[in-house]
Amino acid sequence: MRCELHAEWTKLRTSPATGWLLLAVVAVTVVLSTATAALVTCPSSGCGHDATRISLTGVQVSQALVAVLAALTISSEHTTGMIRTSITAMPRRVRILAAKAIVLTGPTLAAGAIGVVGAVVAAGRLLPGNGFTSAHGYGPLSLADGSTLRAVAGSVLYLVLIALLSLGIATAVRDAATAIGVVLSLLYLVPIIALLISDPQWQRLLRQISPTNAGLTIQVTTDVSSLPISPWAGMGVLAGWTAAALLGGNLMLRRRDA
Amino acid sequence: MQATIEVNDLHKRFGSTVALDGMTFTVRPGRVTGFVGPNGAGKSTTMRVILGLDAAASGSALVGGRPYRTLRFPYRHVGALLDAAALQPSRSARHHLLWQAHSQGLGARRVDEVIDLVGLRQAARRKAGGYSLGMRQRLGVAAALLGDPPVLMLDEPFNGLDPEGIVWIRGLLRSLAAEGRAILVSSHLMSELQDVAGHIVVVGRGRVVADTSMADLIGQHATLEDAYLELTRDAVEFRGAS
């Protein structure tokens, strides 16, 4: 497995798209979170906003970049035909997928951590100016606070799981455009459908099982008891999606002619 | 490890099309074995089955006595050039070889050796996507030689090479065979094989129609091309009106 990891790491670091996409993950997470924090105001005591969640808004967009990066690591091989070279070099196909998953985790974790911590630090400087003050019931954002730490660490973990989910789906569907389309639909279309459904029972169910809705409950630090699913259970739902996608992708990779 | 490729009674269909219909032959060390046949005869499919890319419905394909999929570092057993375009165009040629070397437990030094061997040193740091077909063929040959394998399998290696390149690869194949390696080369260019191959396997409609030494084959016909056309007359699927 060591040689497969080395090979996949060399592929990842010598692909020009990798560096740009990771940089974009950091930038988008920080900039969009900061912009949101700059726009939201808390004019009076008990305005009902979740300051931690506001400062992590950028994750909702940077997850798309993470998903694209992950999908490309395998679907660009299928599109170009390089997958045949990969399988010739590494005939035990499950090891290719496992190595890709492992080498993808490191950079995603690093970019996600820099982006998320950067977002909280930047937003934490702006929010007091917009009325998020102790007079209105808000302390300064701090990683020493248990629920904020959970939201921050959970957001990084969320991005890693989204990357692996996307890798699994892309392995199964192969074509780059199709893979990215399927992943982005799953990430963004399902939450929109949940918004449009009027029946509260169905809406609740959809929010419990959608990878984005369930996974992002990890960012919520206020009114946790009113969530359709608890933060770590929501992360568990996303992990379930990721595991299913990787298992499905592995099955397809092993079964099909390359 | 013995330097051989043993293909035994391979069968495979794509939908209703029979691709392999009892394909059986052996590639022996110390000589170049030419692998010829019309389009759709099963040459590439056979090579893909040998490499474990495609699964055969039945039959076996062994490299040095072992199924390809069980090889820990396959490049050290077989070097293969199947599709020179099977690379990511935005990666440099050197990096394309580097990840393959790493997958075999080899290092950058071996990469630079094979780059020199195929004459790509000047262009090695350029994006492989900008390569001409001939340069990609050289890159593919470099990858095939990475693991210094006792067995080589090249699908249409003359494709896209300029005359200098054809002379070069002909000499390379001869010297690799002289070192005792088993070499299987598919080609449409009969004249090229006539100069290089000591043995010929002619296939049509998924099976072997002739498996003989070049000398015997030429002895019965004026040229290899004549022999080929005679043997594959009934196996050609696509033919213009004459």
Short mmCIF file of C-alpha atoms in Angstrom, two decimals:
data_model
loop_
_atom_site.label_atom_id
_atom_site.label_comp_id
_atom_site.label_asym_id
_atom_site.label_seq_id
_atom_site.Cartn_x
_atom_site.Cartn_y
_atom_site.Cartn_z
CA MET A 1 0.00 0.00 0.00
CA ARG A 2 2.96 2.34 0.64
CA CYS A 3 3.85 2.49 -3.05
CA GLU A 4 0.24 3.10 -4.09
CA LEU A 5 0.09 6.00 -1.63
CA HIS A 6 3.34 7.41 -2.96
CA ALA A 7 2.07 7.16 -6.54
CA GLU A 8 -1.28 8.79 -5.78
CA TRP A 9 0.42 11.53 -3.79
CA THR A 10 2.74 12.25 -6.73
CA LYS A 11 -0.28 12.41 -9.05
CA LEU A 12 -2.15 14.79 -6.76
CA ARG A 13 0.74 17.16 -6.21
CA THR A 14 1.73 17.26 -9.90
CA SER A 15 -1.78 18.08 -11.09
CA PRO A 16 -1.96 21.86 -11.65
CA ALA A 17 -5.63 21.99 -10.58
CA THR A 18 -4.85 20.75 -7.05
CA GLY A 19 -3.00 23.81 -5.79
CA TRP A 20 -5.46 26.29 -7.26
CA LEU A 21 -8.51 24.48 -5.93
CA LEU A 22 -7.04 24.17 -2.43
CA LEU A 23 -6.16 27.85 -2.45
CA ALA A 24 -9.70 28.63 -3.59
CA VAL A 25 -11.14 26.49 -0.76
CA VAL A 26 -9.25 28.62 1.79
CA ALA A 27 -10.10 31.91 0.08
CA VAL A 28 -13.79 31.18 -0.44
CA THR A 29 -14.26 29.91 3.11
CA VAL A 30 -12.66 33.01 4.62
CA VAL A 31 -14.03 35.64 2.25
CA LEU A 32 -17.65 34.48 2.17
CA SER A 33 -17.75 33.92 5.93
CA THR A 34 -16.28 37.37 6.53
CA ALA A 35 -18.67 38.98 4.05
CA THR A 36 -21.64 37.36 5.77
CA ALA A 37 -20.40 38.50 9.17
CA ALA A 38 -20.02 42.02 7.78
CA LEU A 39 -23.63 42.07 6.54
CA VAL A 40 -25.50 40.54 9.48
CA THR A 41 -26.41 42.86 12.33
CA CYS A 42 -27.74 42.22 15.78
CA PRO A 43 -29.58 45.42 16.72
CA SER A 44 -31.04 44.30 20.04
CA SER A 45 -30.71 41.79 22.78
CA GLY A 46 -31.77 38.29 21.75
CA CYS A 47 -31.72 38.88 17.96
CA GLY A 48 -31.69 35.11 17.53
CA HIS A 49 -28.59 34.81 15.31
CA ASP A 50 -26.05 32.02 15.71
CA ALA A 51 -22.75 33.95 15.62
CA THR A 52 -20.63 30.81 15.20
CA ARG A 53 -22.70 29.56 12.32
CA ILE A 54 -22.59 32.96 10.59
CA SER A 55 -18.80 32.93 10.80
CA LEU A 56 -18.72 29.53 9.08
CA THR A 57 -21.08 30.36 6.19
CA GLY A 58 -18.30 30.09 3.58
CA VAL A 59 -18.18 26.31 4.06
CA GLN A 60 -21.50 26.06 2.23
CA VAL A 61 -19.78 27.26 -0.94
CA SER A 62 -16.24 25.96 -0.46
CA GLN A 63 -17.68 22.45 -0.14
CA ALA A 64 -18.39 22.63 -3.89
CA LEU A 65 -14.70 23.29 -4.60
CA VAL A 66 -13.69 20.43 -2.33
CA ALA A 67 -16.16 18.19 -4.16
CA VAL A 68 -14.81 19.23 -7.57
CA LEU A 69 -11.19 18.61 -6.50
CA ALA A 70 -12.07 15.17 -5.17
CA ALA A 71 -14.18 14.19 -8.18
CA LEU A 72 -11.43 15.26 -10.59
CA THR A 73 -8.80 13.06 -8.93
CA ILE A 74 -10.50 10.02 -10.44
CA SER A 75 -12.89 11.24 -13.14
CA SER A 76 -10.15 13.12 -14.99
CA GLU A 77 -8.41 9.75 -15.20
CA HIS A 78 -11.50 8.19 -16.72
CA THR A 79 -12.03 11.09 -19.13
CA THR A 80 -8.43 11.01 -20.39
CA GLY A 81 -8.04 7.23 -20.31
CA MET A 82 -5.23 7.46 -17.75
CA ILE A 83 -7.19 5.11 -15.47
CA ARG A 84 -5.95 2.29 -17.73
CA THR A 85 -2.37 3.29 -17.01
CA SER A 86 -3.19 3.46 -13.31
CA ILE A 87 -4.77 0.01 -13.26
CA THR A 88 -1.88 -1.40 -15.28
CA ALA A 89 0.54 0.01 -12.71
CA MET A 90 -1.63 -0.92 -9.72
CA PRO A 91 -3.71 -3.97 -10.65
CA ARG A 92 -5.33 -4.23 -7.22
CA ARG A 93 -7.94 -1.61 -7.92
CA VAL A 94 -9.24 -1.23 -4.38
CA ARG A 95 -5.80 0.07 -3.44
CA ILE A 96 -6.02 2.83 -6.03
CA LEU A 97 -9.27 4.09 -4.51
CA ALA A 98 -8.03 3.69 -0.94
CA ALA A 99 -4.80 5.53 -1.76
CA LYS A 100 -6.72 8.33 -3.47
CA ALA A 101 -9.00 8.66 -0.44
CA ILE A 102 -6.07 8.84 1.96
CA VAL A 103 -3.95 11.32 -0.01
CA LEU A 104 -7.01 13.50 -0.60
CA THR A 105 -7.77 13.66 3.11
CA GLY A 106 -4.53 15.41 4.10
CA PRO A 107 -4.68 18.48 1.83
CA THR A 108 -8.46 18.80 2.30
CA LEU A 109 -7.99 18.70 6.06
CA ALA A 110 -5.23 21.32 5.88
CA ALA A 111 -7.07 23.68 3.50
CA GLY A 112 -10.31 23.21 5.43
CA ALA A 113 -8.64 23.91 8.78
CA ILE A 114 -6.87 27.05 7.53
CA GLY A 115 -10.06 28.30 5.87
CA VAL A 116 -12.36 27.57 8.80
CA VAL A 117 -10.08 28.96 11.49
CA GLY A 118 -9.32 31.97 9.30
CA ALA A 119 -13.06 32.53 8.83
CA VAL A 120 -13.80 32.41 12.56
CA VAL A 121 -10.91 34.75 13.37
CA ALA A 122 -11.87 37.26 10.67
CA ALA A 123 -15.60 37.11 11.46
CA GLY A 124 -14.89 37.32 15.17
CA ARG A 125 -13.27 40.74 14.61
CA LEU A 126 -16.24 42.08 12.64
CA LEU A 127 -19.20 40.72 14.58
CA PRO A 128 -18.87 42.90 17.75
CA GLY A 129 -19.07 45.99 15.50
CA ASN A 130 -22.40 44.74 14.15
CA GLY A 131 -24.06 44.46 17.51
CA PHE A 132 -22.85 41.00 18.53
CA THR A 133 -21.77 42.33 21.91
CA SER A 134 -22.04 41.06 25.45
CA ALA A 135 -24.80 43.64 25.98
CA HIS A 136 -26.84 41.75 23.35
CA GLY A 137 -25.94 38.38 24.80
CA TYR A 138 -22.89 37.48 22.66
CA GLY A 139 -19.44 36.75 24.06
CA PRO A 140 -16.39 36.89 21.76
CA LEU A 141 -16.06 33.87 19.42
CA SER A 142 -13.55 31.54 21.01
CA LEU A 143 -12.35 28.02 20.32
CA ALA A 144 -12.24 27.58 24.09
CA ASP A 145 -16.02 27.51 23.95
CA GLY A 146 -17.13 23.90 23.63
CA SER A 147 -19.89 24.32 21.06
CA THR A 148 -17.82 26.72 18.93
CA LEU A 149 -14.92 24.27 18.96
CA ARG A 150 -17.33 21.51 17.91
CA ALA A 151 -18.66 23.69 15.08
CA VAL A 152 -15.17 24.59 13.86
CA ALA A 153 -13.61 21.13 14.07
CA GLY A 154 -16.83 19.64 12.72
CA SER A 155 -16.76 21.95 9.69
CA VAL A 156 -13.27 20.71 8.80
CA LEU A 157 -14.41 17.12 9.22
CA TYR A 158 -17.49 17.96 7.13
CA LEU A 159 -15.31 19.14 4.23
CA VAL A 160 -13.20 15.97 4.40
CA LEU A 161 -16.32 13.77 4.32
CA ILE A 162 -17.71 15.77 1.37
CA ALA A 163 -14.41 15.19 -0.48
CA LEU A 164 -14.60 11.43 0.12
CA LEU A 165 -18.30 11.33 -0.79
CA SER A 166 -17.49 13.07 -4.07
CA LEU A 167 -14.57 10.68 -4.72
CA GLY A 168 -16.85 7.69 -4.22
CA ILE A 169 -19.57 9.04 -6.52
CA ALA A 170 -17.03 10.03 -9.20
CA THR A 171 -15.50 6.54 -9.07
CA ALA A 172 -18.91 5.03 -9.71
CA VAL A 173 -20.11 7.35 -12.50
CA ARG A 174 -16.66 7.92 -14.11
CA ASP A 175 -17.32 10.87 -16.45
CA ALA A 176 -16.08 14.17 -14.95
CA ALA A 177 -19.03 16.37 -15.92
CA THR A 178 -21.60 13.78 -14.83
CA ALA A 179 -19.81 13.15 -11.56
CA ILE A 180 -19.62 16.84 -10.64
CA GLY A 181 -23.27 17.29 -11.68
CA VAL A 182 -24.43 14.41 -9.49
CA VAL A 183 -22.40 15.56 -6.49
CA LEU A 184 -23.48 19.20 -6.70
CA SER A 185 -27.13 18.15 -7.10
CA LEU A 186 -26.86 16.03 -3.99
CA LEU A 187 -25.22 18.90 -2.09
CA TYR A 188 -27.48 21.75 -3.21
CA LEU A 189 -30.65 20.39 -4.82
CA VAL A 190 -31.76 18.23 -1.90
CA PRO A 191 -31.68 21.17 0.59
CA ILE A 192 -33.67 23.26 -1.89
CA ILE A 193 -36.26 20.50 -2.26
CA ALA A 194 -36.46 20.32 1.52
CA LEU A 195 -37.22 24.06 1.55
CA LEU A 196 -39.97 23.70 -1.04
CA ILE A 197 -41.80 20.82 0.59
CA SER A 198 -44.71 22.11 2.66
CA ASP A 199 -45.46 18.96 4.64
CA PRO A 200 -43.48 19.42 7.90
CA GLN A 201 -43.04 15.67 8.45
CA TRP A 202 -41.43 15.15 5.04
CA GLN A 203 -39.39 18.31 5.36
CA ARG A 204 -38.03 17.12 8.67
CA LEU A 205 -37.20 13.70 7.25
CA LEU A 206 -35.42 15.19 4.24
CA ARG A 207 -33.35 17.42 6.53
CA GLN A 208 -32.42 14.40 8.60
CA ILE A 209 -31.19 12.36 5.65
CA SER A 210 -29.75 14.99 3.27
CA PRO A 211 -25.94 14.93 3.50
CA THR A 212 -25.64 18.73 3.55
CA ASN A 213 -28.54 19.52 5.92
CA ALA A 214 -27.65 16.74 8.32
CA GLY A 215 -23.90 17.31 8.09
CA LEU A 216 -24.04 21.07 8.56
CA THR A 217 -25.99 20.78 11.81
CA ILE A 218 -22.47 20.44 13.24
CA GLN A 219 -22.17 24.24 12.82
CA VAL A 220 -25.21 25.05 14.95
CA THR A 221 -24.52 26.35 18.45
CA THR A 222 -27.87 27.86 19.43
CA ASP A 223 -31.25 26.14 19.80
CA VAL A 224 -29.59 22.77 19.24
CA SER A 225 -32.60 20.98 20.75
CA SER A 226 -34.91 22.26 17.99
CA LEU A 227 -32.78 20.76 15.18
CA PRO A 228 -34.30 17.90 13.16
CA ILE A 229 -31.18 15.87 14.01
CA SER A 230 -28.47 16.42 16.61
CA PRO A 231 -25.07 17.72 15.38
CA TRP A 232 -23.01 14.54 15.76
CA ALA A 233 -25.86 12.31 14.56
CA GLY A 234 -26.06 14.59 11.51
CA MET A 235 -22.32 14.10 10.94
CA GLY A 236 -22.99 10.38 11.24
CA VAL A 237 -25.58 10.59 8.46
CA LEU A 238 -23.03 12.29 6.19
CA ALA A 239 -20.44 9.65 7.11
CA GLY A 240 -22.98 7.02 6.12
CA TRP A 241 -23.43 8.64 2.70
CA THR A 242 -19.65 8.79 2.29
CA ALA A 243 -19.15 5.16 3.24
CA ALA A 244 -21.91 4.06 0.86
CA ALA A 245 -20.44 6.12 -2.01
CA LEU A 246 -16.93 4.72 -1.48
CA LEU A 247 -18.20 1.14 -1.26
CA GLY A 248 -20.32 1.62 -4.38
CA GLY A 249 -17.43 3.24 -6.23
CA ASN A 250 -15.10 0.42 -5.26
CA LEU A 251 -17.59 -2.19 -6.44
CA MET A 252 -17.95 -0.49 -9.84
CA LEU A 253 -14.18 0.01 -10.19
CA ARG A 254 -13.53 -3.67 -9.52
CA ARG A 255 -16.33 -5.08 -11.63
CA ARG A 256 -16.06 -3.09 -14.82
CA ASP A 257 -13.61 -3.42 -17.69
CA ALA A 258 -11.31 -0.41 -17.66
CA MET B 1 11.02 -15.83 -13.46
CA GLN B 2 10.51 -17.19 -16.96
CA ALA B 3 10.04 -14.57 -19.64
CA THR B 4 6.81 -15.66 -21.31
CA ILE B 5 3.27 -14.67 -22.04
CA GLU B 6 0.89 -17.63 -22.16
CA VAL B 7 -2.58 -17.05 -23.50
CA ASN B 8 -4.86 -20.05 -23.26
CA ASP B 9 -8.34 -20.42 -24.76
CA LEU B 10 -9.59 -16.90 -24.03
CA HIS B 11 -13.25 -16.18 -24.71
CA LYS B 12 -14.95 -12.81 -24.45
CA ARG B 13 -17.99 -11.10 -25.95
CA PHE B 14 -19.03 -7.47 -26.10
CA GLY B 15 -22.82 -7.76 -26.24
CA SER B 16 -23.56 -9.87 -29.32
CA THR B 17 -20.07 -9.35 -30.78
CA VAL B 18 -17.58 -12.13 -30.21
CA ALA B 19 -14.25 -10.48 -29.39
CA LEU B 20 -12.19 -13.51 -28.35
CA ASP B 21 -13.07 -17.00 -29.49
CA GLY B 22 -10.50 -19.41 -28.11
CA MET B 23 -7.44 -17.16 -28.43
CA THR B 24 -4.38 -19.30 -27.63
CA PHE B 25 -0.67 -18.60 -28.14
CA THR B 26 2.62 -18.32 -26.28
CA VAL B 27 5.23 -15.58 -26.48
CA ARG B 28 8.73 -16.95 -25.86
CA PRO B 29 11.89 -15.21 -24.69
CA GLY B 30 14.71 -14.04 -26.90
CA ARG B 31 12.70 -12.94 -29.88
CA VAL B 32 10.15 -10.44 -31.06
CA THR B 33 6.76 -12.01 -31.72
CA GLY B 34 4.64 -10.08 -34.19
CA PHE B 35 0.92 -9.95 -33.46
CA VAL B 36 -1.11 -9.15 -36.56
CA GLY B 37 -4.67 -9.30 -37.74
CA PRO B 38 -7.42 -7.10 -39.16
CA ASN B 39 -9.29 -4.49 -37.14
CA GLY B 40 -11.61 -6.22 -34.69
CA ALA B 41 -9.61 -9.46 -34.73
CA GLY B 42 -9.05 -9.24 -30.97
CA LYS B 43 -5.44 -8.04 -30.72
CA SER B 44 -6.04 -5.15 -28.38
CA THR B 45 -8.66 -7.04 -26.37
CA THR B 46 -6.18 -9.88 -25.86
CA MET B 47 -3.56 -7.43 -24.61
CA ARG B 48 -6.08 -5.79 -22.29
CA VAL B 49 -7.04 -9.19 -20.86
CA ILE B 50 -3.36 -10.05 -20.32
CA LEU B 51 -2.98 -6.81 -18.33
CA GLY B 52 -6.10 -7.43 -16.27
CA LEU B 53 -7.85 -4.36 -17.68
CA ASP B 54 -10.63 -6.46 -19.19
CA ALA B 55 -11.93 -9.71 -17.77
CA ALA B 56 -12.27 -12.70 -20.08
CA ALA B 57 -15.37 -14.89 -19.81
CA SER B 58 -13.14 -17.96 -19.73
CA GLY B 59 -9.56 -19.02 -20.37
CA SER B 60 -6.35 -17.79 -18.83
CA ALA B 61 -3.58 -15.30 -19.52
CA LEU B 62 -0.31 -15.68 -17.61
CA VAL B 63 2.77 -13.50 -17.56
CA GLY B 64 5.86 -15.36 -16.40
CA GLY B 65 3.48 -18.06 -15.18
CA ARG B 66 1.33 -15.75 -13.08
CA PRO B 67 -1.93 -13.84 -13.62
CA TYR B 68 -1.14 -10.14 -14.04
CA ARG B 69 -3.47 -9.08 -11.24
CA THR B 70 -1.42 -11.02 -8.69
CA LEU B 71 1.83 -9.20 -9.49
CA ARG B 72 2.97 -6.90 -6.68
CA PHE B 73 5.10 -4.65 -8.91
CA PRO B 74 3.82 -5.51 -12.39
CA TYR B 75 6.19 -3.16 -14.25
CA ARG B 76 9.08 -5.32 -13.04
CA HIS B 77 7.50 -8.31 -14.81
CA VAL B 78 5.89 -6.79 -17.91
CA GLY B 79 6.29 -3.47 -19.65
CA ALA B 80 3.26 -2.53 -21.67
CA LEU B 81 2.45 0.18 -24.18
CA LEU B 82 -1.24 -0.05 -24.95
CA ASP B 83 -2.53 3.44 -25.52
CA ALA B 84 -0.06 6.30 -25.80
CA ALA B 85 -2.87 8.78 -25.13
CA ALA B 86 -3.72 7.28 -21.71
CA LEU B 87 -2.28 10.16 -19.71
CA GLN B 88 -3.44 13.42 -18.14
CA PRO B 89 -2.41 16.17 -20.57
CA SER B 90 -1.69 18.83 -17.95
CA ARG B 91 1.02 16.79 -16.21
CA SER B 92 4.60 16.92 -17.44
CA ALA B 93 6.02 13.83 -19.09
CA ARG B 94 8.57 13.45 -16.30
CA HIS B 95 5.88 13.59 -13.62
CA HIS B 96 3.77 11.12 -15.60
CA LEU B 97 6.68 8.68 -15.39
CA LEU B 98 7.44 9.63 -11.80
CA TRP B 99 4.10 8.55 -10.36
CA GLN B 100 4.37 5.29 -12.28
CA ALA B 101 7.88 4.75 -10.92
CA HIS B 102 6.66 5.43 -7.38
CA SER B 103 3.87 2.89 -7.82
CA GLN B 104 6.54 0.26 -8.52
CA GLY B 105 8.80 1.23 -5.64
CA LEU B 106 11.22 2.92 -8.07
CA GLY B 107 12.69 6.39 -7.84
CA ALA B 108 13.38 9.49 -9.88
CA ARG B 109 16.77 8.23 -11.01
CA ARG B 110 15.19 5.39 -12.98
CA VAL B 111 12.76 7.90 -14.50
CA ASP B 112 15.64 10.00 -15.81
CA GLU B 113 17.35 6.88 -17.17
CA VAL B 114 14.34 5.84 -19.28
CA ILE B 115 13.80 9.44 -20.39
CA ASP B 116 17.35 9.44 -21.78
CA LEU B 117 16.83 5.98 -23.25
CA VAL B 118 13.88 7.14 -25.38
CA GLY B 119 15.43 10.50 -26.24
CA LEU B 120 12.95 12.77 -24.47
CA ARG B 121 15.35 14.63 -22.18
CA GLN B 122 14.82 18.01 -23.85
CA ALA B 123 11.03 17.74 -23.61
CA ALA B 124 10.64 15.86 -20.32
CA ARG B 125 9.45 18.86 -18.32
CA ARG B 126 6.87 19.91 -20.89
CA LYS B 127 3.21 19.02 -20.54
CA ALA B 128 2.56 15.62 -22.09
CA GLY B 129 -0.66 17.02 -23.58
CA GLY B 130 1.43 19.08 -25.99
CA TYR B 131 3.32 16.05 -27.27
CA SER B 132 2.97 14.77 -30.81
CA LEU B 133 1.80 11.17 -31.23
CA GLY B 134 5.37 10.12 -31.91
CA MET B 135 6.60 11.72 -28.68
CA ARG B 136 3.77 10.08 -26.76
CA GLN B 137 4.83 6.73 -28.18
CA ARG B 138 8.34 7.36 -26.90
CA LEU B 139 6.88 8.32 -23.52
CA GLY B 140 4.84 5.10 -23.53
CA VAL B 141 7.96 3.07 -24.36
CA ALA B 142 9.77 4.83 -21.51
CA ALA B 143 7.00 3.77 -19.10
CA ALA B 144 7.16 0.20 -20.43
CA LEU B 145 10.90 0.09 -19.73
CA LEU B 146 10.69 1.62 -16.22
CA GLY B 147 10.77 -1.68 -14.37
CA ASP B 148 13.43 -3.24 -16.67
CA PRO B 149 10.95 -6.09 -17.33
CA PRO B 150 11.75 -9.48 -18.89
CA VAL B 151 8.51 -9.28 -20.90
CA LEU B 152 7.35 -6.42 -23.14
CA MET B 153 4.01 -5.95 -24.84
CA LEU B 154 3.58 -3.09 -27.28
CA ASP B 155 0.39 -2.28 -29.17
CA GLU B 156 1.14 -0.49 -32.45
CA PRO B 157 4.41 1.08 -31.27
CA PHE B 158 5.26 2.34 -34.78
CA ASN B 159 2.14 4.53 -34.91
CA GLY B 160 2.93 8.19 -35.33
CA LEU B 161 6.70 7.76 -35.28
CA ASP B 162 8.72 9.59 -37.90
CA PRO B 163 11.16 7.54 -40.04
CA GLU B 164 14.00 8.22 -37.59
CA GLY B 165 11.73 7.04 -34.77
CA ILE B 166 10.84 3.87 -36.64
CA VAL B 167 14.50 3.04 -37.17
CA TRP B 168 15.11 3.74 -33.49
CA ILE B 169 12.34 1.51 -32.16
CA ARG B 170 13.25 -1.27 -34.56
CA GLY B 171 16.79 -1.26 -33.18
CA LEU B 172 15.50 -1.04 -29.61
CA LEU B 173 13.19 -4.04 -30.06
CA ARG B 174 15.98 -6.10 -31.60
CA SER B 175 18.41 -5.35 -28.80
CA LEU B 176 15.80 -5.98 -26.09
CA ALA B 177 15.02 -9.36 -27.65
CA ALA B 178 18.73 -10.13 -27.94
CA GLU B 179 18.97 -9.62 -24.16
CA GLY B 180 16.59 -12.57 -23.79
CA ARG B 181 13.33 -10.72 -23.23
CA ALA B 182 9.99 -11.94 -24.55
CA ILE B 183 8.46 -9.25 -26.75
CA LEU B 184 4.98 -9.10 -28.25
CA VAL B 185 4.41 -6.36 -30.82
CA SER B 186 1.16 -5.74 -32.60
CA SER B 187 1.24 -3.80 -35.83
CA HIS B 188 -0.53 -3.09 -39.07
CA LEU B 189 2.75 -2.32 -40.74
CA MET B 190 3.76 -5.69 -42.13
CA SER B 191 7.00 -4.41 -43.60
CA GLU B 192 8.13 -3.20 -40.18
CA LEU B 193 7.47 -6.57 -38.55
CA GLN B 194 9.19 -8.40 -41.37
CA ASP B 195 12.40 -6.65 -40.37
CA VAL B 196 12.04 -7.18 -36.65
CA ALA B 197 9.91 -10.17 -35.70
CA GLY B 198 11.28 -13.70 -35.59
CA HIS B 199 7.89 -15.20 -34.97
CA ILE B 200 4.39 -14.25 -36.06
CA VAL B 201 0.95 -14.83 -34.58
CA VAL B 202 -1.80 -14.01 -37.07
CA VAL B 203 -5.30 -13.62 -35.64
CA GLY B 204 -8.75 -13.18 -37.12
CA ARG B 205 -12.21 -13.17 -35.58
CA GLY B 206 -10.90 -13.67 -32.06
CA ARG B 207 -8.73 -16.71 -32.70
CA VAL B 208 -5.26 -17.57 -33.99
CA VAL B 209 -5.15 -18.41 -37.70
CA ALA B 210 -1.37 -18.87 -37.91
CA ASP B 211 1.39 -19.21 -35.31
CA THR B 212 4.68 -19.75 -37.04
CA SER B 213 8.24 -18.56 -37.46
CA MET B 214 8.76 -15.63 -39.79
CA ALA B 215 11.02 -17.75 -42.01
CA ASP B 216 8.34 -20.41 -42.55
CA LEU B 217 5.67 -17.83 -43.21
CA ILE B 218 7.78 -15.94 -45.75
CA GLY B 219 8.89 -19.20 -47.34
CA GLN B 220 5.35 -19.99 -48.42
CA HIS B 221 4.57 -16.49 -49.65
CA ALA B 222 6.48 -13.73 -51.39
CA THR B 223 6.25 -11.25 -48.50
CA LEU B 224 4.73 -11.08 -45.06
CA GLU B 225 2.05 -8.83 -46.47
CA ASP B 226 1.01 -11.45 -48.99
CA ALA B 227 0.98 -14.10 -46.28
CA TYR B 228 -1.09 -11.86 -44.03
CA LEU B 229 -3.67 -11.05 -46.70
CA GLU B 230 -3.99 -14.71 -47.65
CA LEU B 231 -4.43 -15.87 -44.05
CA THR B 232 -6.89 -13.21 -42.98
CA ARG B 233 -8.99 -13.19 -46.15
CA ASP B 234 -11.96 -14.77 -44.39
CA ALA B 235 -11.55 -12.81 -41.16
CA VAL B 236 -11.85 -9.26 -42.43
CA GLU B 237 -14.99 -7.52 -41.28
CA PHE B 238 -14.63 -4.21 -43.08
CA ARG B 239 -13.56 -4.10 -46.70
CA GLY B 240 -14.09 -1.63 -49.52
CA ALA B 241 -15.51 -2.79 -52.85
CA SER B 242 -12.83 -4.00 -55.27
#
